[in-house]
């Protein structure tokens, strides 16, 4: 049997990380099994569709490196791969179910259904459609159809017994049929519901393995009834637990933190959600996370490789991914861990790979023409967690920030503003005398002077770095920064810092 898996997103917005994980696992399983990976666009709920979202899906899949063997923009033998373009395929199947008594026409108006729903609510019971239209005679149905009365086609769920299906992770899942509603298969607009389309499409596209979120776990028994009604073999199901995130309890609308009864913020675990500002795949790429790091990280959100190793390329994942490693427990998305993961990937880039990415970010803060960007990159690479942090790491090169003189105070370095003023006044002529403005020359000149003055290194180097950068944390020390700024700018900054210390 050739494995055929599919990723079936609805075009309702950006690819969120839970969706990306489903896509990734689906892709990896197909590749590992030497099978086919299919992209299908599920756009039957056209009210929820967001313009441009389909193109975004193609783009995200491309960016993530998840190439599909069949799909709307690449073709294949089982197309079309966009549900709205398959519209005419579904009705004949629904009619077949009507013939066999597994489905029926329903002409109930929205008003009636709303009233029934309201009544159920008032009586405190769960609403279910009471099969009113199932009892229409063939003639009555013909008449209504001929009169053009709008209709839907509903699944005829047995009133008793059990419905169930087998899930790779959850085993046998069973529910009482009495708890299931006769859901709509074909809507009044002629389009199928997800409930129907997923079954028809998975079958007609020859899908062997379905991976999707656990939100479909409770409706999968209904889908199995459809497979049984058609006499089709259902695919293997792998329902994936949600990706969670630790956060403070927040108001749904305002997103403000809701304190507990003692007025403290309350930590909770909730589903990853765009609504609360959790990043999508695009957001992470835009914020300067490396694609490979994100993919590796997402792969580990709910799947564990055998052994201790954590770092895998997509190619390597394609070789080792297995269903056994998927966990039934919800996984926790941790931004700090992702940043750490990303930093590890950044460290492994060659300087040639690092520089063009970094330069794009550096340009937001400095005129890269004016600086030795190669040297800046050498200093930054081991310190880069996420590329979006680079502008604020180098902005002081463009303009010295305002700072308070207590920045000169450092216990361990044994400095304070007075020590600093003394050191800076002494080092000024030494710097002025340097002709070849290189890091090595700066180093030798300053260190010789420090020895001559009988000072501790830190008593000179700390104040000097503060005086020319205005910052307690900089990529590189006093010599690197002085070199990057150049002689004129270094002396200009040094003079103004001395003046301010004197004032
Ligand atoms: N269109 C569904 C969604 O985006 C996919 C469910 C499935 O994979 O069957 O949630």
Tab-separated table of C-alpha atoms and ligand atoms in Angstrom:
chain	number	residue	atom	x	y	z
A	1	UNK	CA	0.000	0.000	0.000
A	2	UNK	CA	1.385	3.397	-0.923
A	3	UNK	CA	0.949	5.818	1.919
A	4	UNK	CA	-0.976	8.934	0.892
A	5	UNK	CA	-1.317	11.725	3.423
A	6	UNK	CA	-2.871	15.125	3.090
A	7	UNK	CA	-2.723	18.495	4.751
A	8	UNK	CA	-6.138	20.108	4.426
A	9	UNK	CA	-6.140	23.679	5.691
A	10	UNK	CA	-9.083	26.030	5.473
A	11	UNK	CA	-8.152	29.420	4.041
A	12	UNK	CA	-9.093	31.363	7.139
A	13	UNK	CA	-5.856	33.207	7.835
A	14	UNK	CA	-2.175	32.680	8.428
A	15	UNK	CA	-0.668	29.285	9.023
A	16	UNK	CA	-0.656	29.043	12.806
A	17	UNK	CA	1.913	26.906	14.545
A	18	UNK	CA	-0.517	24.096	15.378
A	19	UNK	CA	-1.394	23.934	11.673
A	20	UNK	CA	2.237	24.000	10.698
A	21	UNK	CA	2.895	21.073	13.031
A	22	UNK	CA	0.046	19.061	11.461
A	23	UNK	CA	1.398	19.883	8.005
A	24	UNK	CA	4.903	18.892	9.068
A	25	UNK	CA	3.956	15.547	10.604
A	26	UNK	CA	1.754	14.732	7.628
A	27	UNK	CA	4.587	15.587	5.276
A	28	UNK	CA	7.197	13.707	7.275
A	29	UNK	CA	5.109	10.577	7.510
A	30	UNK	CA	4.579	10.517	3.754
A	31	UNK	CA	8.277	11.057	3.079
A	32	UNK	CA	9.379	8.491	5.646
A	33	UNK	CA	7.033	5.923	4.103
A	34	UNK	CA	8.032	6.726	0.544
A	35	UNK	CA	4.452	7.852	-0.046
A	36	UNK	CA	2.694	10.918	-1.403
A	37	UNK	CA	1.878	14.150	0.348
A	38	UNK	CA	-1.135	16.097	-0.846
A	39	UNK	CA	-2.310	19.628	-0.219
A	40	UNK	CA	-6.066	20.138	-0.258
A	41	UNK	CA	-7.781	23.452	0.305
A	42	UNK	CA	-10.959	23.119	2.352
A	43	UNK	CA	-12.972	26.175	1.434
A	44	UNK	CA	-16.549	24.993	1.732
A	45	UNK	CA	-17.264	27.433	4.541
A	46	UNK	CA	-17.011	30.406	2.274
A	47	UNK	CA	-18.142	32.910	4.893
A	48	UNK	CA	-14.999	32.239	6.887
A	49	UNK	CA	-12.674	32.500	3.925
A	50	UNK	CA	-10.168	35.328	4.024
A	51	UNK	CA	-9.119	36.750	0.643
A	52	UNK	CA	-5.521	35.943	-0.180
A	53	UNK	CA	-5.331	33.167	2.413
A	54	UNK	CA	-4.941	30.401	-0.190
A	55	UNK	CA	-1.863	32.092	-1.659
A	56	UNK	CA	-0.516	32.517	1.850
A	57	UNK	CA	-0.863	28.763	2.382
A	58	UNK	CA	1.137	28.009	-0.783
A	59	UNK	CA	3.748	30.508	0.286
A	60	UNK	CA	4.048	29.177	3.840
A	61	UNK	CA	4.360	25.594	2.630
A	62	UNK	CA	7.114	26.710	0.286
A	63	UNK	CA	8.890	28.683	2.992
A	64	UNK	CA	8.677	25.727	5.350
A	65	UNK	CA	10.096	23.446	2.667
A	66	UNK	CA	7.063	21.146	2.774
A	67	UNK	CA	6.801	20.303	-0.898
A	68	UNK	CA	3.645	18.454	-1.880
A	69	UNK	CA	3.349	15.899	-4.642
A	70	UNK	CA	-0.202	16.892	-5.487
A	71	UNK	CA	-2.094	20.083	-4.850
A	72	UNK	CA	-4.001	22.952	-6.448
A	73	UNK	CA	-0.933	24.717	-7.793
A	74	UNK	CA	1.049	21.589	-8.721
A	75	UNK	CA	-1.689	19.360	-10.126
A	76	UNK	CA	-2.071	15.613	-9.734
A	77	UNK	CA	-4.336	12.744	-10.741
A	78	UNK	CA	-6.922	13.240	-8.034
A	79	UNK	CA	-7.839	16.912	-8.583
A	80	UNK	CA	-9.270	19.375	-8.317
A	81	UNK	CA	-7.611	19.933	-4.962
A	82	UNK	CA	-9.775	22.861	-3.912
A	83	UNK	CA	-13.087	21.740	-2.460
A	84	UNK	CA	-15.191	24.510	-3.980
A	85	UNK	CA	-13.969	23.321	-7.383
A	86	UNK	CA	-15.130	19.809	-6.559
A	87	UNK	CA	-18.641	21.051	-5.830
A	88	UNK	CA	-20.382	18.873	-8.407
A	89	UNK	CA	-18.795	15.697	-7.029
A	90	UNK	CA	-20.496	15.665	-3.663
A	91	UNK	CA	-24.217	15.684	-4.485
A	92	UNK	CA	-24.226	12.317	-6.304
A	93	UNK	CA	-22.629	10.715	-3.250
A	94	UNK	CA	-25.185	12.362	-0.964
A	95	UNK	CA	-27.990	11.125	-3.210
A	96	UNK	CA	-26.548	7.649	-3.023
A	97	UNK	CA	-26.846	7.849	0.761
A	98	UNK	CA	-30.431	9.088	0.417
A	99	UNK	CA	-31.179	6.011	-1.715
A	100	UNK	CA	-29.763	3.678	0.918
A	101	UNK	CA	-31.509	5.463	3.788
A	102	UNK	CA	-28.316	6.845	5.338
A	103	UNK	CA	-29.268	10.412	4.521
A	104	UNK	CA	-32.404	12.426	3.796
A	105	UNK	CA	-33.602	15.711	2.348
A	106	UNK	CA	-34.505	18.367	4.882
A	107	UNK	CA	-36.589	21.417	3.974
A	108	UNK	CA	-36.877	22.934	7.454
A	109	UNK	CA	-36.548	26.698	7.485
A	110	UNK	CA	-33.965	28.579	9.482
A	111	UNK	CA	-36.816	30.063	11.563
A	112	UNK	CA	-38.069	26.624	12.575
A	113	UNK	CA	-34.596	25.383	13.415
A	114	UNK	CA	-33.841	28.517	15.439
A	115	UNK	CA	-37.101	28.139	17.338
A	116	UNK	CA	-36.335	24.463	18.090
A	117	UNK	CA	-32.875	25.377	19.256
A	118	UNK	CA	-34.219	28.109	21.512
A	119	UNK	CA	-36.792	25.750	22.970
A	120	UNK	CA	-34.136	23.125	23.744
A	121	UNK	CA	-32.036	25.784	25.406
A	122	UNK	CA	-34.959	26.955	27.563
A	123	UNK	CA	-35.650	23.392	28.608
A	124	UNK	CA	-31.985	22.927	29.426
A	125	UNK	CA	-31.335	20.057	27.034
A	126	UNK	CA	-28.795	19.712	24.237
A	127	UNK	CA	-30.325	20.556	20.862
A	128	UNK	CA	-30.657	17.841	18.247
A	129	UNK	CA	-32.517	17.868	14.965
A	130	UNK	CA	-35.508	15.578	15.486
A	131	UNK	CA	-35.524	13.999	12.034
A	132	UNK	CA	-38.779	15.850	11.150
A	133	UNK	CA	-38.113	15.693	7.414
A	134	UNK	CA	-37.050	12.066	7.418
A	135	UNK	CA	-40.686	11.103	7.361
A	136	UNK	CA	-41.579	12.926	4.163
A	137	UNK	CA	-42.867	10.640	1.436
A	138	UNK	CA	-41.084	10.318	-1.881
A	139	UNK	CA	-43.877	12.354	-3.514
A	140	UNK	CA	-43.684	15.115	-0.968
A	141	UNK	CA	-39.950	15.357	-1.511
A	142	UNK	CA	-40.342	15.409	-5.321
A	143	UNK	CA	-42.927	18.143	-5.039
A	144	UNK	CA	-40.782	20.344	-2.839
A	145	UNK	CA	-37.754	19.829	-5.024
A	146	UNK	CA	-39.794	20.660	-8.136
A	147	UNK	CA	-41.109	23.795	-6.431
A	148	UNK	CA	-37.529	24.875	-5.828
A	149	UNK	CA	-37.829	24.930	-2.043
A	150	UNK	CA	-34.345	25.253	-0.544
A	151	UNK	CA	-33.088	22.071	1.047
A	152	UNK	CA	-30.159	20.500	2.768
A	153	UNK	CA	-29.225	16.815	2.945
A	154	UNK	CA	-28.708	15.410	6.420
A	155	UNK	CA	-26.949	12.328	7.655
A	156	UNK	CA	-29.390	9.820	9.138
A	157	UNK	CA	-27.665	8.781	12.347
A	158	UNK	CA	-29.066	5.609	13.941
A	159	UNK	CA	-31.054	6.393	17.092
A	160	UNK	CA	-29.432	3.622	19.093
A	161	UNK	CA	-26.236	1.644	19.228
A	162	UNK	CA	-22.702	2.903	19.116
A	163	UNK	CA	-20.520	4.566	16.534
A	164	UNK	CA	-16.770	4.490	16.751
A	165	UNK	CA	-13.462	4.463	14.952
A	166	UNK	CA	-9.860	3.478	15.581
A	167	UNK	CA	-7.228	6.079	16.213
A	168	UNK	CA	-3.512	5.334	16.180
A	169	UNK	CA	-2.974	7.368	19.356
A	170	UNK	CA	-6.294	7.069	21.150
A	171	UNK	CA	-7.227	3.515	20.250
A	172	UNK	CA	-10.912	2.706	19.862
A	173	UNK	CA	-13.089	5.786	20.323
A	174	UNK	CA	-16.800	5.091	20.732
A	175	UNK	CA	-19.891	7.191	21.380
A	176	UNK	CA	-23.587	6.450	21.776
A	177	UNK	CA	-25.399	7.267	18.552
A	178	UNK	CA	-28.128	8.878	20.646
A	179	UNK	CA	-25.681	11.697	21.443
A	180	UNK	CA	-25.029	12.466	17.769
A	181	UNK	CA	-26.923	15.004	15.703
A	182	UNK	CA	-28.127	14.415	12.140
A	183	UNK	CA	-25.643	16.857	10.738
A	184	UNK	CA	-25.928	18.531	7.391
A	185	UNK	CA	-23.949	16.922	4.559
A	186	UNK	CA	-24.977	19.185	1.691
A	187	UNK	CA	-25.806	22.805	2.518
A	188	UNK	CA	-28.520	24.937	0.927
A	189	UNK	CA	-25.874	26.556	-1.280
A	190	UNK	CA	-25.084	23.122	-2.732
A	191	UNK	CA	-21.659	22.958	-1.126
A	192	UNK	CA	-20.831	20.107	1.204
A	193	UNK	CA	-20.073	20.689	4.862
A	194	UNK	CA	-16.648	19.773	6.173
A	195	UNK	CA	-18.341	16.761	7.769
A	196	UNK	CA	-19.170	15.337	4.372
A	197	UNK	CA	-16.396	16.677	2.195
A	198	UNK	CA	-13.584	15.287	4.354
A	199	UNK	CA	-14.968	11.770	3.917
A	200	UNK	CA	-15.638	12.010	0.190
A	201	UNK	CA	-12.330	13.674	-0.514
A	202	UNK	CA	-10.192	11.452	1.665
A	203	UNK	CA	-11.751	8.424	-0.012
A	204	UNK	CA	-11.690	9.652	-3.583
A	205	UNK	CA	-8.142	10.954	-3.189
A	206	UNK	CA	-7.013	7.594	-1.856
A	207	UNK	CA	-5.817	9.010	1.448
A	208	UNK	CA	-4.451	6.286	3.713
A	209	UNK	CA	-3.528	8.314	6.805
A	210	UNK	CA	-5.344	11.318	8.214
A	211	UNK	CA	-3.589	13.537	10.744
A	212	UNK	CA	-5.486	16.445	12.212
A	213	UNK	CA	-6.261	18.122	15.519
A	214	UNK	CA	-8.121	16.439	18.368
A	215	UNK	CA	-10.998	18.870	17.824
A	216	UNK	CA	-12.186	16.326	15.229
A	217	UNK	CA	-11.972	13.384	17.606
A	218	UNK	CA	-15.605	13.698	18.693
A	219	UNK	CA	-17.037	13.901	15.177
A	220	UNK	CA	-14.901	11.158	13.646
A	221	UNK	CA	-17.414	8.441	14.734
A	222	UNK	CA	-19.992	10.134	12.492
A	223	UNK	CA	-17.553	10.079	9.609
A	224	UNK	CA	-17.014	6.397	10.187
A	225	UNK	CA	-20.749	5.814	9.846
A	226	UNK	CA	-20.466	7.388	6.409
A	227	UNK	CA	-17.563	5.131	5.449
A	228	UNK	CA	-19.635	2.162	6.565
A	229	UNK	CA	-22.683	3.370	4.631
A	230	UNK	CA	-20.602	3.569	1.455
A	231	UNK	CA	-18.826	0.317	2.221
A	232	UNK	CA	-15.462	2.089	2.112
A	233	UNK	CA	-12.354	1.380	4.135
A	234	UNK	CA	-11.678	4.364	6.441
A	235	UNK	CA	-8.158	5.807	6.556
A	236	UNK	CA	-5.875	5.397	9.572
A	237	UNK	CA	-6.519	8.289	11.933
A	238	UNK	CA	-3.965	10.106	14.010
A	239	UNK	CA	-5.601	12.896	15.981
A	240	UNK	CA	-2.957	15.256	17.305
A	241	UNK	CA	-3.274	16.833	20.750
A	242	UNK	CA	-3.237	20.639	20.836
A	243	UNK	CA	-0.202	22.837	21.274
A	244	UNK	CA	-0.542	24.748	24.530
A	245	UNK	CA	1.087	27.782	26.000
A	246	UNK	CA	1.574	29.069	29.511
A	247	UNK	CA	0.102	32.515	29.958
A	248	UNK	CA	-1.653	34.687	32.499
A	249	UNK	CA	-5.410	34.452	32.614
A	250	UNK	CA	-6.645	37.258	30.385
A	251	UNK	CA	-9.878	38.892	29.397
A	252	UNK	CA	-11.054	37.443	26.086
A	253	UNK	CA	-11.826	40.838	24.621
A	254	UNK	CA	-9.349	43.283	26.114
A	255	UNK	CA	-6.547	40.690	26.653
A	256	UNK	CA	-5.865	42.329	29.998
A	257	UNK	CA	-4.592	40.094	32.772
A	258	UNK	CA	-7.332	38.951	35.177
A	259	UNK	CA	-5.860	38.695	38.681
A	260	UNK	CA	-6.878	35.956	41.122
A	261	UNK	CA	-8.745	36.752	44.373
A	262	UNK	CA	-5.504	37.946	45.984
A	263	UNK	CA	-4.860	40.323	43.131
A	264	UNK	CA	-2.012	38.271	41.655
A	265	UNK	CA	-1.730	37.377	38.002
A	266	UNK	CA	-2.790	33.782	37.544
A	267	UNK	CA	-0.721	31.441	35.402
A	268	UNK	CA	-2.775	29.101	33.251
A	269	UNK	CA	-2.153	26.798	30.321
A	270	UNK	CA	-4.202	27.580	27.232
A	271	UNK	CA	-4.306	26.585	23.607
A	272	UNK	CA	-1.943	28.443	21.302
A	273	UNK	CA	-4.048	31.152	19.747
A	274	UNK	CA	-3.622	33.988	17.317
A	275	UNK	CA	-6.297	35.840	19.255
A	276	UNK	CA	-3.977	36.175	22.231
A	277	UNK	CA	-1.149	37.316	20.030
A	278	UNK	CA	0.703	34.038	19.672
A	279	UNK	CA	2.895	34.114	16.591
A	280	UNK	CA	2.111	32.424	13.306
A	281	UNK	CA	4.843	30.822	11.215
A	282	UNK	CA	5.146	34.044	9.186
A	283	UNK	CA	5.397	36.120	12.334
A	284	UNK	CA	8.337	34.053	13.504
A	285	UNK	CA	10.105	34.342	10.169
A	286	UNK	CA	9.414	38.075	10.095
A	287	UNK	CA	10.858	38.393	13.586
A	288	UNK	CA	14.114	36.881	12.440
A	289	UNK	CA	13.786	33.264	13.478
A	290	UNK	CA	15.489	30.855	11.131
A	291	UNK	CA	13.148	28.608	9.225
A	292	UNK	CA	15.186	25.487	9.958
A	293	UNK	CA	15.170	26.229	13.679
A	294	UNK	CA	11.406	26.762	13.724
A	295	UNK	CA	10.744	23.559	11.777
A	296	UNK	CA	13.035	21.530	14.046
A	297	UNK	CA	11.418	23.073	17.112
A	298	UNK	CA	7.875	22.473	15.870
A	299	UNK	CA	8.718	18.856	15.044
A	300	UNK	CA	9.548	18.311	18.699
A	301	UNK	CA	6.258	19.809	19.921
A	302	UNK	CA	4.538	16.510	20.543
A	303	UNK	CA	6.931	14.100	18.893
A	304	UNK	CA	10.109	12.652	20.396
A	305	UNK	CA	12.918	11.061	18.471
A	306	UNK	CA	14.521	7.978	19.956
A	307	UNK	CA	17.604	9.049	21.879
A	308	UNK	CA	18.800	12.330	23.273
A	309	UNK	CA	19.548	14.213	20.084
A	310	UNK	CA	17.496	17.381	19.524
A	311	UNK	CA	18.841	18.994	16.380
A	312	UNK	CA	17.597	17.673	13.064
A	313	UNK	CA	17.381	19.065	9.575
A	314	UNK	CA	14.170	18.535	7.639
A	315	UNK	CA	15.971	15.888	5.567
A	316	UNK	CA	16.977	14.038	8.711
A	317	UNK	CA	13.454	14.265	10.103
A	318	UNK	CA	12.175	12.729	6.880
A	319	UNK	CA	14.277	9.694	7.674
A	320	UNK	CA	13.515	9.198	11.341
A	321	UNK	CA	9.949	10.414	11.862
A	322	UNK	CA	7.571	7.766	13.172
A	323	UNK	CA	4.043	7.624	14.551
A	324	UNK	CA	5.257	5.853	17.705
A	325	UNK	CA	7.073	8.989	18.818
A	326	UNK	CA	3.919	11.122	18.831
A	327	UNK	CA	2.662	11.905	22.301
A	328	UNK	CA	-0.945	11.870	23.442
A	329	UNK	CA	-0.223	14.617	25.955
A	330	UNK	CA	-0.660	18.229	24.842
A	331	UNK	CA	2.681	19.899	24.218
A	332	UNK	CA	3.831	23.211	25.633
A	333	UNK	CA	5.098	25.930	23.320
A	334	UNK	CA	7.852	27.859	25.044
A	335	UNK	CA	9.099	31.056	23.385
A	336	UNK	CA	12.295	31.047	25.488
A	337	UNK	CA	13.152	27.541	24.387
A	338	UNK	CA	12.502	28.523	20.778
A	339	UNK	CA	14.855	31.517	21.134
A	340	UNK	CA	17.529	29.229	22.566
A	341	UNK	CA	16.954	26.776	19.755
A	342	UNK	CA	17.273	29.564	17.240
A	343	UNK	CA	20.514	30.806	18.798
A	344	UNK	CA	21.999	27.342	18.409
A	345	UNK	CA	21.067	27.369	14.734
A	346	UNK	CA	22.498	30.863	14.289
A	347	UNK	CA	25.805	29.769	15.799
A	348	UNK	CA	26.037	26.993	13.240
A	349	UNK	CA	25.651	29.323	10.244
A	350	UNK	CA	28.797	30.036	8.282
A	351	UNK	CA	29.842	33.728	8.301
A	352	UNK	CA	28.781	33.871	4.648
A	353	UNK	CA	25.301	32.662	5.558
A	354	UNK	CA	25.026	34.856	8.621
A	355	UNK	CA	26.092	38.157	7.088
A	356	UNK	CA	23.361	38.742	4.474
A	357	UNK	CA	20.622	37.907	6.977
A	358	UNK	CA	22.170	40.083	9.662
A	359	UNK	CA	22.794	42.972	7.286
A	360	UNK	CA	19.114	43.281	6.528
A	361	UNK	CA	18.439	43.809	10.230
A	362	UNK	CA	21.462	46.015	10.836
A	363	UNK	CA	20.252	48.420	8.182
A	364	UNK	CA	17.287	49.230	10.387
A	365	UNK	CA	19.662	50.826	12.893
A	366	UNK	CA	22.872	51.850	11.129
A	367	UNK	CA	24.172	52.937	7.758
A	368	UNK	CA	26.012	49.737	6.895
A	369	UNK	CA	28.161	51.560	4.308
A	370	UNK	CA	29.844	53.441	7.119
A	371	UNK	CA	30.919	50.465	9.186
A	372	UNK	CA	32.997	47.323	8.947
A	373	UNK	CA	29.940	45.096	8.731
A	374	UNK	CA	31.988	41.953	8.504
A	375	UNK	CA	33.570	42.725	11.860
A	376	UNK	CA	30.194	43.666	13.361
A	377	UNK	CA	28.827	40.323	12.206
A	378	UNK	CA	31.730	38.420	13.726
A	379	UNK	CA	30.985	40.080	17.034
A	380	UNK	CA	27.236	39.601	16.788
A	381	UNK	CA	26.923	36.040	15.541
A	382	UNK	CA	27.743	34.265	18.828
A	383	UNK	CA	25.394	36.681	20.632
A	384	UNK	CA	22.423	36.446	18.277
A	385	UNK	CA	19.350	34.714	19.645
A	386	UNK	CA	16.833	36.186	17.234
A	387	UNK	CA	17.742	38.488	14.355
A	388	UNK	CA	15.156	41.087	15.290
A	389	UNK	CA	17.266	41.886	18.356
A	390	UNK	CA	20.191	43.082	16.215
A	391	UNK	CA	19.076	46.690	15.614
A	392	UNK	CA	18.989	47.487	19.309
A	393	UNK	CA	22.329	45.758	19.809
A	394	UNK	CA	24.057	48.133	17.380
A	395	UNK	CA	21.986	51.302	17.438
A	396	UNK	CA	24.579	53.007	19.682
A	397	UNK	CA	26.994	52.918	16.746
A	398	UNK	CA	24.780	55.336	14.849
A	399	UNK	CA	24.189	57.626	17.766
A	400	UNK	CA	25.404	57.589	21.325
A	401	UNK	CA	22.467	57.197	23.685
A	402	UNK	CA	21.970	59.503	26.675
A	403	UNK	CA	23.169	57.847	29.845
A	404	UNK	CA	23.539	58.591	33.532
A	405	UNK	CA	27.012	58.778	35.009
A	406	UNK	CA	26.236	55.994	37.466
A	407	UNK	CA	26.682	53.642	34.494
A	408	UNK	CA	30.411	54.124	35.222
A	409	UNK	CA	29.953	52.512	38.601
A	410	UNK	CA	30.835	48.848	38.570
A	411	UNK	CA	31.762	47.092	41.810
A	412	UNK	CA	33.735	44.251	40.328
A	413	UNK	CA	35.630	46.543	37.959
A	414	UNK	CA	36.254	48.880	40.908
A	415	UNK	CA	35.077	51.922	39.013
A	416	UNK	CA	32.808	54.869	39.670
A	417	UNK	CA	32.425	58.260	37.964
A	418	UNK	CA	35.572	59.664	39.647
A	419	UNK	CA	37.777	56.732	38.686
A	420	UNK	CA	36.252	56.922	35.211
A	421	UNK	CA	37.043	60.619	34.770
A	422	UNK	CA	40.634	60.045	35.806
A	423	UNK	CA	41.000	57.080	33.440
A	424	UNK	CA	39.391	58.833	30.487
A	425	UNK	CA	41.481	61.998	30.853
A	426	UNK	CA	44.619	59.866	30.976
A	427	UNK	CA	43.770	57.694	27.993
A	428	UNK	CA	42.716	60.518	25.711
A	429	UNK	CA	46.235	61.528	24.557
A	430	UNK	CA	47.131	57.866	24.176
A	431	UNK	CA	44.264	57.369	21.741
A	432	UNK	CA	45.000	60.602	19.934
A	433	UNK	CA	48.515	59.352	19.258
A	434	UNK	CA	47.454	56.132	17.597
A	435	UNK	CA	47.936	56.313	13.857
A	436	UNK	CA	46.957	52.881	12.644
A	437	UNK	CA	43.435	52.654	14.083
A	438	UNK	CA	43.193	48.870	14.363
A	439	UNK	CA	41.948	46.704	17.198
A	440	UNK	CA	45.468	45.358	17.734
A	441	UNK	CA	46.987	48.843	17.880
A	442	UNK	CA	44.250	50.037	20.234
A	443	UNK	CA	44.784	47.018	22.425
A	444	UNK	CA	48.541	47.450	22.671
A	445	UNK	CA	48.469	51.183	23.239
A	446	UNK	CA	45.764	51.089	25.896
A	447	UNK	CA	47.129	48.059	27.739
A	448	UNK	CA	50.633	49.538	27.858
A	449	UNK	CA	49.227	52.753	29.226
A	450	UNK	CA	47.150	50.923	31.837
A	451	UNK	CA	50.302	49.144	33.052
A	452	UNK	CA	52.161	52.450	33.189
A	453	UNK	CA	49.388	54.169	35.139
A	454	UNK	CA	49.307	51.242	37.565
A	455	UNK	CA	45.570	50.816	37.114
A	456	UNK	CA	43.513	47.672	37.012
A	457	UNK	CA	42.402	46.735	33.470
A	458	UNK	CA	38.739	47.037	34.330
A	459	UNK	CA	39.220	50.535	35.729
A	460	UNK	CA	40.182	51.668	32.273
A	461	UNK	CA	38.311	49.354	29.954
A	462	UNK	CA	34.900	49.643	31.588
A	463	UNK	CA	34.823	53.467	31.633
A	464	UNK	CA	36.246	53.682	28.131
A	465	UNK	CA	33.613	51.387	26.698
A	466	UNK	CA	30.822	53.238	28.529
A	467	UNK	CA	32.210	56.615	27.454
A	468	UNK	CA	32.130	55.746	23.762
A	469	UNK	CA	29.042	53.509	23.629
A	470	UNK	CA	26.757	54.806	26.365
A	471	UNK	CA	25.709	51.236	27.072
A	472	UNK	CA	26.448	48.628	29.703
A	473	UNK	CA	26.022	45.795	27.201
A	474	UNK	CA	27.666	45.925	23.807
A	475	UNK	CA	28.778	43.332	21.304
A	476	UNK	CA	32.506	43.499	21.827
A	477	UNK	CA	34.623	45.489	24.276
A	478	UNK	CA	36.267	48.918	24.245
A	479	UNK	CA	38.776	48.092	21.485
A	480	UNK	CA	36.274	46.557	19.096
A	481	UNK	CA	33.876	49.429	19.569
A	482	UNK	CA	36.520	52.096	19.226
A	483	UNK	CA	37.694	50.398	16.047
A	484	UNK	CA	34.172	50.223	14.627
A	485	UNK	CA	33.439	53.868	15.432
A	486	UNK	CA	36.686	55.063	13.898
A	487	UNK	CA	39.171	57.488	15.400
A	488	UNK	CA	37.263	60.749	14.894
A	489	UNK	CA	33.991	59.513	16.293
A	490	UNK	CA	35.684	57.725	19.207
A	491	UNK	CA	37.538	60.890	20.239
A	492	UNK	CA	34.461	63.016	19.766
A	493	UNK	CA	32.461	60.739	22.072
A	494	UNK	CA	35.319	60.500	24.547
A	495	UNK	CA	35.578	64.301	24.769
A	496	UNK	CA	31.896	64.805	25.298
A	497	UNK	CA	31.812	62.093	27.980
A	498	UNK	CA	34.756	63.727	29.776
A	499	UNK	CA	32.990	67.113	29.625
A	500	UNK	CA	29.836	65.614	31.089
A	501	UNK	CA	31.757	63.946	33.914
A	502	UNK	CA	33.442	67.255	34.734
A	503	UNK	CA	30.182	69.156	34.776
B	1	LIG	N1	-9.961	22.032	7.135
B	1	LIG	C1	-9.731	21.505	8.447
B	1	LIG	C2	-9.051	22.562	9.276
B	1	LIG	O1	-8.456	23.462	8.735
B	1	LIG	C3	-8.838	20.287	8.390
B	1	LIG	C4	-9.350	19.120	9.107
B	1	LIG	C5	-8.773	17.845	8.530
B	1	LIG	O2	-7.544	17.782	8.344
B	1	LIG	O3	-9.540	16.929	8.256
B	1	LIG	O4	-9.112	22.495	10.477
